[in-house]
């Protein structure tokens, strides 16, 4: 089975712009989660989607949003980019859809640089 | 805020030696997971230990869990240069069995392991 794929792998934007990142989960996985990784804050949970619905959301401003399509592919969008949004954005998919977090399978990440 | 905190933050050992990393967390958990990350890449799942388990093995990895102390340790035996990476523990921050379904993890700050050949 192919792993989790993320596109693009690298992205450079300027402050004030918006960006869309894409994630394709492992075939059959319906849960997709997004994480932000920065040197200062470490790995932080952004949000999780399942069956096109956002089920969980981390503590991020409304500039961060996401969606999931019927084929489970997910996108996240960051509007009005700030310098502090520079980070590695990781997507993870999971097979289990219950109330207890099970194994997460991560993609390679998208490295976003905001200038 | 981070649920888990790893100790040490950095560890440097020689190939063949054992590496031990510790993780402490704050709230009750259903399971605790360990992940590895090679420089700037995605995370790779290593092992999941449930709250009713005390020890789990996978190849050269051994994980222990002490729920009374809210701590876990990851032992890598006979380390290799290829084990050089950052290691993170992660927990679901929702205490007990949440009525709200979904997957979410809170990660610790990680331990940077360097294995010298």
CSV table of C-alpha atoms in Angstrom, one decimal:
chain,number,residue,atom,x,y,z
A,1,UNK,CA,0.0,0.0,0.0
A,2,UNK,CA,1.2,3.5,-0.8
A,3,UNK,CA,1.9,5.6,2.3
A,4,UNK,CA,0.6,9.0,3.1
A,5,UNK,CA,1.5,11.6,0.5
A,6,UNK,CA,1.7,15.3,0.9
A,7,UNK,CA,2.1,18.0,-1.7
A,8,UNK,CA,3.9,20.2,-2.2
A,9,UNK,CA,7.0,19.1,-0.2
A,10,UNK,CA,8.4,22.7,-0.1
A,11,UNK,CA,6.7,26.0,-0.3
A,12,UNK,CA,7.8,29.6,0.0
A,13,UNK,CA,5.3,32.4,0.5
A,14,UNK,CA,5.3,36.0,1.7
A,15,UNK,CA,3.5,37.5,4.6
A,16,UNK,CA,-0.2,38.1,3.9
A,17,UNK,CA,-0.5,35.4,1.3
A,18,UNK,CA,-2.6,32.3,1.7
A,19,UNK,CA,-1.5,28.7,1.1
A,20,UNK,CA,-3.2,25.3,0.6
A,21,UNK,CA,-1.5,22.1,1.5
A,22,UNK,CA,-2.7,18.7,0.3
A,23,UNK,CA,-2.7,15.3,1.9
A,24,UNK,CA,-3.7,11.9,0.5
A,25,UNK,CA,-4.1,9.2,3.2
A,26,UNK,CA,-3.4,5.6,3.0
A,27,UNK,CA,-6.0,3.8,1.0
A,28,UNK,CA,-8.9,2.8,3.3
A,29,UNK,CA,-8.0,5.3,6.0
A,30,UNK,CA,-10.8,7.8,6.7
A,31,UNK,CA,-9.3,9.7,9.5
A,32,UNK,CA,-6.8,12.5,8.6
A,33,UNK,CA,-5.0,14.7,11.1
A,34,UNK,CA,-2.8,17.7,10.7
A,35,UNK,CA,0.1,18.8,12.8
A,36,UNK,CA,2.4,21.8,12.8
A,37,UNK,CA,6.0,21.3,13.9
A,38,UNK,CA,8.2,24.3,14.7
A,39,UNK,CA,11.5,24.5,16.7
A,40,UNK,CA,9.9,26.6,19.3
A,41,UNK,CA,6.6,24.9,19.9
A,42,UNK,CA,7.4,21.4,18.8
A,43,UNK,CA,4.6,19.2,17.4
A,44,UNK,CA,1.2,20.6,17.8
A,45,UNK,CA,-2.2,19.2,16.7
A,46,UNK,CA,-4.1,21.3,14.3
A,47,UNK,CA,-7.3,19.4,13.5
A,48,UNK,CA,-8.7,16.0,12.5
A,49,UNK,CA,-11.2,15.1,9.8
A,50,UNK,CA,-13.3,12.0,9.4
A,51,UNK,CA,-15.9,11.4,6.7
A,52,UNK,CA,-15.6,15.0,5.6
A,53,UNK,CA,-16.3,16.3,9.1
A,54,UNK,CA,-13.9,18.1,11.4
A,55,UNK,CA,-14.0,16.1,14.7
A,56,UNK,CA,-11.3,17.7,16.7
A,57,UNK,CA,-9.5,21.0,16.6
A,58,UNK,CA,-6.4,22.2,18.3
A,59,UNK,CA,-5.6,25.6,19.7
A,60,UNK,CA,-4.9,27.5,16.5
A,61,UNK,CA,-6.4,30.7,15.2
A,62,UNK,CA,-9.2,30.7,12.6
A,63,UNK,CA,-6.7,31.5,9.9
A,64,UNK,CA,-6.0,27.8,9.9
A,65,UNK,CA,-8.7,25.7,8.3
A,66,UNK,CA,-9.1,22.5,6.6
A,67,UNK,CA,-11.5,20.2,4.7
A,68,UNK,CA,-11.8,16.6,3.6
A,69,UNK,CA,-13.2,15.2,0.4
A,70,UNK,CA,-15.3,12.2,-0.2
A,71,UNK,CA,-12.2,10.2,-1.2
A,72,UNK,CA,-10.7,11.1,2.2
A,73,UNK,CA,-8.1,13.4,0.7
A,74,UNK,CA,-7.6,16.4,2.9
A,75,UNK,CA,-6.5,20.0,2.4
A,76,UNK,CA,-5.5,22.6,4.9
A,77,UNK,CA,-5.4,26.3,4.3
A,78,UNK,CA,-3.6,29.1,6.0
A,79,UNK,CA,-4.8,32.6,5.2
A,80,UNK,CA,-3.0,35.8,5.9
A,81,UNK,CA,0.3,34.2,6.5
A,82,UNK,CA,2.6,35.3,9.3
A,83,UNK,CA,6.3,34.8,9.7
A,84,UNK,CA,5.5,32.5,12.6
A,85,UNK,CA,3.6,30.1,10.3
A,86,UNK,CA,6.9,28.9,8.9
A,87,UNK,CA,6.9,25.3,9.9
A,88,UNK,CA,6.8,21.7,8.8
A,89,UNK,CA,3.2,20.7,8.4
A,90,UNK,CA,2.6,17.0,8.8
A,91,UNK,CA,-0.4,15.0,7.9
A,92,UNK,CA,-1.3,11.7,9.4
A,93,UNK,CA,-3.9,9.1,8.6
A,94,UNK,CA,-5.4,6.4,10.8
A,95,UNK,CA,-7.6,3.3,10.2
A,96,UNK,CA,-9.3,3.3,13.6
A,97,UNK,CA,-12.2,5.7,13.9
A,98,UNK,CA,-13.1,5.2,17.5
A,99,UNK,CA,-12.6,7.3,20.6
A,100,UNK,CA,-9.1,6.3,21.4
A,101,UNK,CA,-6.3,7.5,19.2
A,102,UNK,CA,-4.6,4.6,17.5
A,103,UNK,CA,-1.5,4.4,15.4
A,104,UNK,CA,-1.0,7.4,13.2
A,105,UNK,CA,0.7,7.1,9.8
A,106,UNK,CA,2.5,10.2,8.9
A,107,UNK,CA,3.4,11.7,5.5
A,108,UNK,CA,6.8,13.3,4.8
A,109,UNK,CA,5.5,16.8,5.5
A,110,UNK,CA,5.3,20.1,3.7
A,111,UNK,CA,8.0,22.6,4.6
A,112,UNK,CA,6.4,26.1,4.5
A,113,UNK,CA,8.7,29.1,4.7
A,114,UNK,CA,7.1,32.5,5.1
A,115,UNK,CA,9.2,35.5,4.1
B,1,UNK,CA,1.0,22.9,26.0
B,2,UNK,CA,2.8,19.6,25.8
B,3,UNK,CA,1.4,16.5,27.4
B,4,UNK,CA,4.6,14.6,27.4
B,5,UNK,CA,8.1,15.6,28.2
B,6,UNK,CA,11.1,13.6,27.1
B,7,UNK,CA,14.3,13.2,29.0
B,8,UNK,CA,17.1,13.7,28.1
B,9,UNK,CA,16.7,16.3,25.3
B,10,UNK,CA,19.8,15.0,23.6
B,11,UNK,CA,21.7,11.8,23.9
B,12,UNK,CA,25.0,10.8,22.2
B,13,UNK,CA,26.2,7.2,22.3
B,14,UNK,CA,28.5,4.8,20.5
B,15,UNK,CA,27.3,2.2,18.1
B,16,UNK,CA,26.5,-1.0,20.0
B,17,UNK,CA,25.5,0.8,23.2
B,18,UNK,CA,22.0,0.9,24.6
B,19,UNK,CA,19.9,4.1,24.5
B,20,UNK,CA,17.3,4.9,27.0
B,21,UNK,CA,14.8,7.7,26.7
B,22,UNK,CA,12.2,8.7,29.2
B,23,UNK,CA,8.8,10.3,28.8
B,24,UNK,CA,6.5,11.8,31.5
B,25,UNK,CA,2.9,12.9,30.9
B,26,UNK,CA,0.3,14.8,32.9
B,27,UNK,CA,-3.1,13.3,32.5
B,28,UNK,CA,-4.5,9.7,32.5
B,29,UNK,CA,-4.1,8.0,29.2
B,30,UNK,CA,-5.5,5.2,27.1
B,31,UNK,CA,-2.3,4.5,25.4
B,32,UNK,CA,1.1,5.9,24.8
B,33,UNK,CA,3.0,5.9,21.5
B,34,UNK,CA,6.5,6.3,20.5
B,35,UNK,CA,7.6,7.8,17.1
B,36,UNK,CA,10.9,8.4,15.4
B,37,UNK,CA,11.7,11.3,13.1
B,38,UNK,CA,14.7,11.5,10.9
B,39,UNK,CA,15.9,15.0,10.3
B,40,UNK,CA,13.1,17.2,9.1
B,41,UNK,CA,11.0,14.3,7.8
B,42,UNK,CA,7.8,12.6,8.7
B,43,UNK,CA,7.3,10.6,11.8
B,44,UNK,CA,7.5,6.8,11.8
B,45,UNK,CA,5.4,4.9,14.4
B,46,UNK,CA,7.5,2.6,16.5
B,47,UNK,CA,5.3,1.1,19.2
B,48,UNK,CA,2.0,1.6,21.0
B,49,UNK,CA,1.6,0.5,24.6
B,50,UNK,CA,-1.9,0.5,26.2
B,51,UNK,CA,-2.6,1.7,29.7
B,52,UNK,CA,-3.1,-1.9,30.9
B,53,UNK,CA,0.3,-3.0,29.6
B,54,UNK,CA,3.5,-2.6,31.5
B,55,UNK,CA,6.1,-3.6,28.9
B,56,UNK,CA,6.2,-4.2,25.2
B,57,UNK,CA,8.9,-5.3,22.8
B,58,UNK,CA,9.4,-4.9,19.1
B,59,UNK,CA,12.7,-6.0,17.7
B,60,UNK,CA,15.5,-4.0,19.5
B,61,UNK,CA,12.9,-1.8,21.1
B,62,UNK,CA,11.6,-2.2,24.6
B,63,UNK,CA,8.9,0.2,26.0
B,64,UNK,CA,7.8,0.3,29.6
B,65,UNK,CA,4.8,2.1,31.0
B,66,UNK,CA,4.3,3.1,34.6
B,67,UNK,CA,0.8,4.7,34.9
B,68,UNK,CA,1.2,5.3,38.6
B,69,UNK,CA,4.2,7.5,37.9
B,70,UNK,CA,2.8,8.8,34.6
B,71,UNK,CA,6.0,7.8,32.8
B,72,UNK,CA,7.3,5.6,30.0
B,73,UNK,CA,10.7,4.7,28.8
B,74,UNK,CA,12.0,3.6,25.4
B,75,UNK,CA,15.1,1.4,25.3
B,76,UNK,CA,16.9,0.8,22.1
B,77,UNK,CA,19.4,-2.1,22.4
B,78,UNK,CA,22.6,-2.6,20.4
B,79,UNK,CA,22.2,0.8,18.7
B,80,UNK,CA,23.2,1.5,15.2
B,81,UNK,CA,24.2,4.6,13.3
B,82,UNK,CA,20.9,4.4,11.5
B,83,UNK,CA,19.1,4.9,14.8
B,84,UNK,CA,20.2,8.5,14.8
B,85,UNK,CA,17.0,10.5,14.9
B,86,UNK,CA,14.6,12.3,17.2
B,87,UNK,CA,12.3,10.2,19.3
B,88,UNK,CA,8.9,11.4,20.5
B,89,UNK,CA,6.4,10.1,22.9
B,90,UNK,CA,2.7,10.9,22.2
B,91,UNK,CA,-0.5,10.5,24.1
B,92,UNK,CA,-4.2,11.2,23.5
B,93,UNK,CA,-4.7,14.2,25.8
B,94,UNK,CA,-8.4,13.4,26.4
B,95,UNK,CA,-8.6,11.6,29.8
B,96,UNK,CA,-10.4,8.3,30.0
B,97,UNK,CA,-12.6,7.0,27.2
B,98,UNK,CA,-13.7,10.2,25.5
B,99,UNK,CA,-17.3,10.4,24.2
B,100,UNK,CA,-15.9,12.4,21.4
B,101,UNK,CA,-14.5,10.2,18.7
B,102,UNK,CA,-11.5,11.0,16.8
B,103,UNK,CA,-7.7,10.9,16.7
B,104,UNK,CA,-5.5,13.5,18.2
B,105,UNK,CA,-2.1,13.3,19.8
B,106,UNK,CA,-0.1,15.5,22.1
B,107,UNK,CA,3.7,15.1,21.6
B,108,UNK,CA,6.6,15.7,23.9
B,109,UNK,CA,9.6,17.8,22.9
B,110,UNK,CA,11.5,14.8,21.8
B,111,UNK,CA,14.9,13.3,22.5
B,112,UNK,CA,17.6,13.8,19.8
B,113,UNK,CA,19.7,10.6,19.6
B,114,UNK,CA,23.0,10.5,17.9
B,115,UNK,CA,24.7,7.1,17.5
B,116,UNK,CA,28.3,7.5,16.5
B,117,UNK,CA,29.8,4.7,14.3
